[in-house]
Amino acid sequence: MPLQPQESSGCSSNGTGCACSNSATPTSPGVTASAVTTPSKRGFLQDLIAVAASFGIASTARAALPGDPTFQPTRRPGMEGKRFGMLVDMRKCIGCQACTVSCSVENQPPIGQFRTSVLQYEVDQPDHSMPAMVSLPRLCNHCDEPPCVPVCPVQATFQRTDGIVLVDNERCVGCGYCVQACPYDARFINHETQTADKCTFCEHRLEAGLLPACVESCVGGARVIGDLNDAHSEINQRMNAYKEAHMDEIKVLKPDMKTKPHVFYIGLPDEFVNGVYGQATVRLVADHL
């Protein structure tokens, strides 16, 4: 069942404007609702790549879609032989926001803007008892097919060979194309630098042999980061153990977008897989329970 937002004027904008996707489109007399359409992010991405290619804005931005070998620019050097990913065990997340605070202390984004956060959702029970609370950690998914990379007209957004997606703030012109292209609402325009900003997996800490701030501060141990190319890494061991014990899949957000996200979730309700756009306080009617 699709997610229905509560009556609220708030949204999950990270300072870049409203990210809500369910706002009503006004119609004029004589125009039927079916005749009014709202551009999707996928449509925006396709149009943007086509325009960039036609004007020669970026030689790597061709009119290709995720999965096409020509879609992504060449990756830049990273930590040799590694492919980083993060596992979020929602059974252990208590919604304390320690990860949000520690990330802000470590990376110093402007007040009111966040590289990671834990959104709170209510799930209505079929017997009309007290709604259950769901805490959903959100951050950049460091996809294998990141749509934010090829749309950048100056190649300020790039991906390394270890999978980490970064932004060159000295090159970024703050156009916001990558913010619109991201299907996870994980990017924003930094109010102070006027450039794109996002989670970096704390790559500066990883290179020093440390854990990202959000992982280190998680009181429930809900976040794990590691090298997916290492069969003996903690993240692989945890995911394999869960699959064997529960015979269940490790889920990702919006798999239909074909971005191949590398933030994995244990205990993610099916209704959240494709139905979450970033708004907090969404009420979900759990008829399936």
Coordinates of N, CA, C and O in Angstrom, one line a residue, residues 145-260:
E145 N 25.7 2.7 -9.9 CA 25.3 3.5 -11.1 C 24.7 4.8 -10.6 O 23.6 5.1 -10.8
P146 N 25.6 5.7 -10.0 CA 25.0 6.9 -9.4 C 24.6 7.9 -10.4 O 25.4 8.4 -11.3
P147 N 23.3 8.3 -10.5 CA 22.8 9.2 -11.5 C 23.3 10.6 -11.3 O 23.2 11.5 -12.2
C148 N 23.8 10.9 -10.1 CA 24.3 12.3 -9.8 C 25.6 12.6 -10.5 O 26.0 13.7 -10.8
V149 N 26.4 11.5 -10.9 CA 27.7 11.7 -11.5 C 27.6 12.2 -12.9 O 28.2 13.2 -13.3
P150 N 26.9 11.5 -13.8 CA 27.0 11.9 -15.3 C 26.3 13.2 -15.6 O 26.5 13.8 -16.6
V151 N 25.4 13.7 -14.7 CA 24.6 14.9 -15.0 C 25.4 16.2 -14.6 O 25.1 17.3 -15.0
C152 N 26.5 16.0 -13.9 CA 27.3 17.2 -13.4 C 28.0 17.8 -14.7 O 28.8 17.2 -15.3
P153 N 27.7 19.1 -15.0 CA 28.3 19.7 -16.2 C 29.8 20.0 -16.1 O 30.4 20.2 -17.1
V154 N 30.3 20.0 -14.9 CA 31.7 20.3 -14.7 C 32.5 19.2 -14.1 O 33.7 19.3 -13.7
Q155 N 31.8 18.0 -13.9 CA 32.4 16.8 -13.4 C 33.0 17.0 -12.0 O 34.0 16.5 -11.6
A156 N 32.3 17.9 -11.2 CA 32.6 18.1 -9.8 C 32.2 16.9 -8.9 O 32.9 16.5 -8.0
T157 N 31.1 16.3 -9.3 CA 30.7 15.0 -8.6 C 31.3 13.8 -9.3 O 31.2 13.7 -10.6
F158 N 32.0 13.0 -8.6 CA 32.7 11.9 -9.2 C 32.7 10.7 -8.2 O 32.4 10.8 -7.1
Q159 N 33.0 9.5 -8.8 CA 33.0 8.3 -8.0 C 34.5 7.7 -8.1 O 35.1 7.7 -9.1
R160 N 34.9 7.2 -6.9 CA 36.2 6.6 -6.9 C 36.1 5.1 -7.2 O 35.0 4.5 -7.2
T161 N 37.2 4.5 -7.4 CA 37.3 3.0 -7.6 C 36.8 2.2 -6.5 O 36.4 1.0 -6.7
D162 N 36.8 2.8 -5.3 CA 36.3 2.0 -4.1 C 34.8 2.2 -3.9 O 34.3 1.8 -2.8
G163 N 34.2 2.9 -4.8 CA 32.7 3.1 -4.8 C 32.2 4.3 -4.1 O 31.0 4.7 -4.2
I164 N 33.1 5.1 -3.4 CA 32.7 6.3 -2.7 C 32.4 7.4 -3.7 O 33.3 7.7 -4.6
V165 N 31.3 8.1 -3.6 CA 30.9 9.2 -4.4 C 31.3 10.5 -3.7 O 30.8 10.7 -2.5
L166 N 32.0 11.4 -4.3 CA 32.4 12.6 -3.6 C 32.1 13.8 -4.5 O 31.7 13.7 -5.7
V167 N 32.3 15.0 -3.9 CA 32.1 16.3 -4.6 C 33.3 17.1 -4.5 O 33.8 17.3 -3.4
D168 N 33.9 17.6 -5.6 CA 35.0 18.5 -5.6 C 34.4 19.9 -5.4 O 33.9 20.5 -6.4
N169 N 34.4 20.4 -4.2 CA 33.8 21.7 -3.9 C 34.5 22.9 -4.6 O 33.8 23.9 -4.8
E170 N 35.7 22.8 -5.0 CA 36.4 23.8 -5.7 C 36.0 23.9 -7.1 O 36.1 24.9 -7.8
R171 N 35.4 22.8 -7.6 CA 35.0 22.7 -9.0 C 33.5 22.9 -9.2 O 33.0 23.4 -10.2
C172 N 32.7 22.6 -8.1 CA 31.3 22.6 -8.2 C 30.8 24.1 -8.4 O 31.3 25.0 -7.7
V173 N 29.8 24.2 -9.3 CA 29.2 25.6 -9.5 C 27.9 25.7 -8.9 O 27.2 26.8 -9.0
G174 N 27.4 24.8 -8.1 CA 26.2 24.9 -7.4 C 24.9 24.9 -8.2 O 23.9 25.5 -7.8
C175 N 25.0 24.2 -9.4 CA 23.8 24.3 -10.3 C 22.7 23.4 -9.8 O 21.5 23.7 -10.1
G176 N 22.9 22.5 -8.9 CA 21.9 21.6 -8.3 C 21.4 20.5 -9.2 O 20.4 19.8 -8.8
Y177 N 22.0 20.2 -10.3 CA 21.6 19.1 -11.2 C 21.7 17.8 -10.5 O 20.8 17.0 -10.6
C178 N 22.8 17.6 -9.7 CA 23.0 16.4 -9.0 C 21.9 16.2 -7.9 O 21.5 15.1 -7.6
V179 N 21.5 17.3 -7.3 CA 20.5 17.3 -6.2 C 19.2 16.7 -6.8 O 18.5 15.9 -6.2
Q180 N 18.9 17.2 -8.0 CA 17.6 16.8 -8.6 C 17.7 15.3 -9.1 O 16.7 14.6 -9.1
A181 N 18.9 14.9 -9.5 CA 19.1 13.6 -10.1 C 19.0 12.5 -9.1 O 18.7 11.4 -9.4
C182 N 19.4 12.8 -7.8 CA 19.5 11.8 -6.8 C 18.1 11.3 -6.4 O 17.3 12.1 -5.9
P183 N 17.8 10.0 -6.5 CA 16.4 9.6 -6.2 C 16.2 9.3 -4.7 O 15.2 9.0 -4.2
Y184 N 17.3 9.6 -3.9 CA 17.2 9.3 -2.4 C 17.2 10.6 -1.6 O 17.3 10.5 -0.4
D185 N 17.1 11.7 -2.2 CA 17.1 13.0 -1.5 C 18.3 13.1 -0.5 O 18.1 13.6 0.6
A186 N 19.4 12.6 -1.0 CA 20.6 12.6 -0.1 C 21.5 13.7 -0.3 O 22.6 13.8 0.4
R187 N 21.2 14.6 -1.3 CA 22.1 15.8 -1.6 C 21.4 17.1 -1.3 O 20.2 17.2 -1.3
F188 N 22.2 18.1 -1.1 CA 21.7 19.4 -0.8 C 22.8 20.4 -1.2 O 23.9 20.1 -1.4
I189 N 22.3 21.7 -1.4 CA 23.3 22.8 -1.7 C 23.6 23.4 -0.4 O 22.7 23.9 0.3
N190 N 24.9 23.3 0.0 CA 25.4 23.9 1.3 C 25.1 25.4 1.3 O 25.6 26.1 0.4
H191 N 24.5 25.8 2.3 CA 24.1 27.3 2.4 C 25.4 28.1 2.5 O 25.3 29.3 2.1
E192 N 26.4 27.6 3.1 CA 27.6 28.4 3.3 C 28.6 28.4 2.1 O 29.1 29.5 1.7
T193 N 28.8 27.2 1.5 CA 29.7 27.1 0.4 C 29.0 27.3 -1.0 O 29.7 27.5 -2.0
Q194 N 27.7 27.2 -1.0 CA 26.9 27.3 -2.2 C 27.3 26.2 -3.3 O 27.3 26.4 -4.5
T195 N 27.8 25.1 -2.7 CA 28.1 23.9 -3.6 C 27.4 22.7 -3.1 O 26.8 22.7 -2.0
A196 N 27.4 21.6 -3.9 CA 26.7 20.4 -3.5 C 27.4 19.7 -2.3 O 28.6 19.8 -2.2
D197 N 26.6 19.2 -1.4 CA 27.1 18.5 -0.2 C 26.3 17.2 0.0 O 25.2 17.1 -0.4
K198 N 27.0 16.3 0.7 CA 26.4 15.0 0.9 C 27.2 14.1 1.8 O 28.4 14.5 2.1
C199 N 26.7 13.0 2.2 CA 27.5 12.0 2.9 C 28.7 11.5 2.1 O 28.5 11.2 0.9
T200 N 29.8 11.3 2.7 CA 31.0 10.8 2.0 C 31.5 9.5 2.6 O 32.6 9.1 2.2
F201 N 30.7 8.9 3.4 CA 31.2 7.7 4.2 C 32.4 8.1 5.0 O 33.2 7.2 5.5
C202 N 32.6 9.4 5.3 CA 33.7 9.9 6.1 C 35.0 9.3 5.5 O 35.8 8.6 6.2
E203 N 35.2 9.5 4.2 CA 36.4 8.8 3.5 C 37.7 9.2 4.1 O 38.7 8.5 4.1
H204 N 37.7 10.4 4.7 CA 39.0 10.9 5.4 C 39.3 10.0 6.6 O 40.5 9.8 6.9
R205 N 38.2 9.6 7.3 CA 38.4 8.7 8.4 C 38.8 7.3 8.0 O 39.6 6.6 8.6
L206 N 38.1 6.8 6.9 CA 38.4 5.4 6.4 C 39.9 5.3 6.0 O 40.5 4.3 6.2
E207 N 40.4 6.4 5.3 CA 41.7 6.4 4.8 C 42.7 6.4 6.0 O 43.9 6.0 5.8
A208 N 42.3 6.9 7.2 CA 43.2 6.9 8.3 C 42.9 5.6 9.2 O 43.5 5.5 10.3
G209 N 42.1 4.7 8.7 CA 41.9 3.5 9.5 C 40.8 3.6 10.5 O 40.7 2.7 11.4
L210 N 40.0 4.7 10.5 CA 38.9 4.9 11.5 C 37.6 4.6 10.8 O 37.4 4.5 9.6
L211 N 36.6 4.5 11.7 CA 35.2 4.3 11.3 C 34.6 5.6 11.0 O 34.9 6.6 11.6
P212 N 33.6 5.7 10.1 CA 32.8 6.9 9.9 C 32.2 7.3 11.2 O 31.9 6.5 12.1
A213 N 32.0 8.6 11.4 CA 31.4 9.2 12.7 C 30.1 8.5 13.0 O 29.9 8.2 14.2
C214 N 29.2 8.3 12.1 CA 27.9 7.7 12.4 C 28.0 6.3 12.8 O 27.2 5.9 13.7
V215 N 28.9 5.6 12.3 CA 29.1 4.2 12.7 C 29.7 4.1 14.1 O 29.3 3.3 14.9
E216 N 30.7 4.9 14.3 CA 31.4 4.9 15.6 C 30.4 5.3 16.8 O 30.6 4.8 17.9
S217 N 29.5 6.2 16.5 CA 28.6 6.7 17.6 C 27.3 6.0 17.7 O 26.6 6.3 18.7
C218 N 27.0 5.0 16.9 CA 25.7 4.4 17.0 C 25.7 3.5 18.2 O 26.4 2.5 18.4
V219 N 24.8 3.9 19.1 CA 24.7 3.2 20.4 C 24.2 1.8 20.3 O 24.5 0.9 21.2
G220 N 23.4 1.5 19.3 CA 22.9 0.2 19.2 C 23.6 -0.7 18.2 O 23.3 -1.9 18.1
G221 N 24.7 -0.2 17.6 CA 25.5 -1.0 16.7 C 24.7 -1.3 15.4 O 24.9 -2.3 14.8
A222 N 23.8 -0.4 15.0 CA 22.9 -0.6 13.9 C 23.6 -0.4 12.6 O 23.2 -0.9 11.5
R223 N 24.7 0.4 12.6 CA 25.4 0.7 11.3 C 26.8 0.0 11.3 O 27.5 0.0 12.3
V224 N 27.0 -0.7 10.1 CA 28.3 -1.4 9.9 C 28.8 -1.0 8.5 O 28.0 -1.0 7.6
I225 N 30.1 -0.6 8.4 CA 30.7 -0.3 7.1 C 31.8 -1.2 6.9 O 32.5 -1.7 7.9
G226 N 32.1 -1.6 5.7 CA 33.2 -2.5 5.4 C 33.4 -2.7 3.9 O 32.7 -2.1 3.1
D227 N 34.4 -3.5 3.6 CA 34.8 -3.8 2.3 C 34.0 -5.0 1.8 O 34.2 -6.1 2.2
L228 N 33.2 -4.7 0.8 CA 32.3 -5.8 0.2 C 33.2 -6.8 -0.6 O 32.7 -7.9 -0.9
N229 N 34.4 -6.4 -1.0 CA 35.2 -7.3 -1.7 C 36.0 -8.3 -0.8 O 36.6 -9.2 -1.3
D230 N 35.9 -8.1 0.5 CA 36.5 -8.9 1.5 C 35.5 -9.9 2.0 O 34.6 -9.4 2.8
A231 N 35.6 -11.1 1.7 CA 34.6 -12.1 2.2 C 34.6 -12.2 3.7 O 33.6 -12.7 4.3
H232 N 35.7 -11.9 4.4 CA 35.7 -12.0 5.8 C 35.4 -10.7 6.6 O 35.6 -10.6 7.8
S233 N 35.0 -9.7 5.8 CA 34.7 -8.4 6.5 C 33.5 -8.5 7.3 O 32.6 -9.4 7.1
E234 N 33.3 -7.7 8.3 CA 32.2 -7.8 9.2 C 30.9 -7.6 8.5 O 29.9 -8.2 8.8
I235 N 30.9 -6.7 7.5 CA 29.6 -6.4 6.8 C 29.2 -7.6 6.0 O 28.0 -8.0 6.0
N236 N 30.1 -8.3 5.4 CA 29.7 -9.6 4.7 C 29.3 -10.7 5.6 O 28.4 -11.4 5.3
Q237 N 30.0 -10.8 6.8 CA 29.6 -11.8 7.7 C 28.2 -11.6 8.3 O 27.5 -12.5 8.5
R238 N 27.9 -10.3 8.6 CA 26.6 -10.0 9.1 C 25.5 -10.3 8.1 O 24.4 -10.9 8.4
M239 N 25.7 -9.9 6.9 CA 24.7 -10.1 5.9 C 24.5 -11.6 5.6 O 23.4 -12.1 5.4
N240 N 25.6 -12.3 5.5 CA 25.5 -13.8 5.3 C 24.8 -14.5 6.4 O 24.0 -15.4 6.2
A241 N 25.1 -14.1 7.7 CA 24.5 -14.7 8.8 C 23.0 -14.4 8.9 O 22.2 -15.3 9.2
Y242 N 22.6 -13.2 8.5 CA 21.2 -12.9 8.5 C 20.4 -13.7 7.4 O 19.3 -14.2 7.6
K243 N 21.0 -13.8 6.2 CA 20.4 -14.6 5.2 C 20.2 -16.0 5.5 O 19.2 -16.6 5.3
E244 N 21.2 -16.6 6.2 CA 21.1 -18.0 6.5 C 20.1 -18.2 7.7 O 19.4 -19.2 7.7
A245 N 20.1 -17.3 8.6 CA 19.2 -17.5 9.8 C 17.7 -17.2 9.5 O 16.8 -17.8 10.0
H246 N 17.5 -16.2 8.6 CA 16.1 -15.8 8.4 C 15.6 -16.1 7.0 O 14.4 -15.9 6.7
M247 N 16.4 -16.6 6.1 CA 16.0 -16.9 4.8 C 15.3 -15.7 4.1 O 14.3 -15.8 3.5
D248 N 15.9 -14.5 4.4 CA 15.3 -13.3 3.9 C 16.3 -12.5 3.1 O 17.5 -12.6 3.3
E249 N 15.8 -11.6 2.3 CA 16.7 -10.7 1.5 C 17.2 -9.5 2.3 O 16.5 -9.0 3.2
I250 N 18.4 -9.1 2.0 CA 18.9 -7.8 2.4 C 18.4 -6.8 1.4 O 18.6 -6.9 0.2
K251 N 17.7 -5.8 1.9 CA 17.0 -4.9 1.0 C 17.7 -3.6 0.8 O 18.6 -3.2 1.6
V252 N 17.4 -2.9 -0.2 CA 17.9 -1.5 -0.5 C 16.7 -0.7 -0.9 O 15.6 -1.1 -1.1
L253 N 16.9 0.6 -0.9 CA 15.9 1.6 -1.2 C 15.8 1.8 -2.7 O 16.8 1.9 -3.4
K254 N 14.6 1.8 -3.2 CA 14.3 2.0 -4.7 C 15.2 1.2 -5.6 O 15.9 1.8 -6.5
P255 N 15.1 -0.1 -5.5 CA 15.9 -0.9 -6.4 C 15.5 -0.8 -7.9 O 16.3 -1.0 -8.8
D256 N 14.2 -0.4 -8.1 CA 13.7 -0.2 -9.5 C 14.4 0.9 -10.2 O 14.3 1.0 -11.5
M257 N 15.1 1.8 -9.5 CA 15.8 2.9 -10.2 C 17.0 2.4 -10.9 O 17.7 3.1 -11.6
K258 N 17.5 1.2 -10.6 CA 18.6 0.5 -11.2 C 19.9 1.3 -10.9 O 20.9 1.3 -11.7
T259 N 20.0 1.9 -9.8 CA 21.2 2.7 -9.4 C 22.2 1.8 -8.6 O 23.3 2.2 -8.4
K260 N 21.7 0.6 -8.2 CA 22.6 -0.4 -7.5 C 23.1 0.3 -6.2 O 24.3 0.4 -6.0

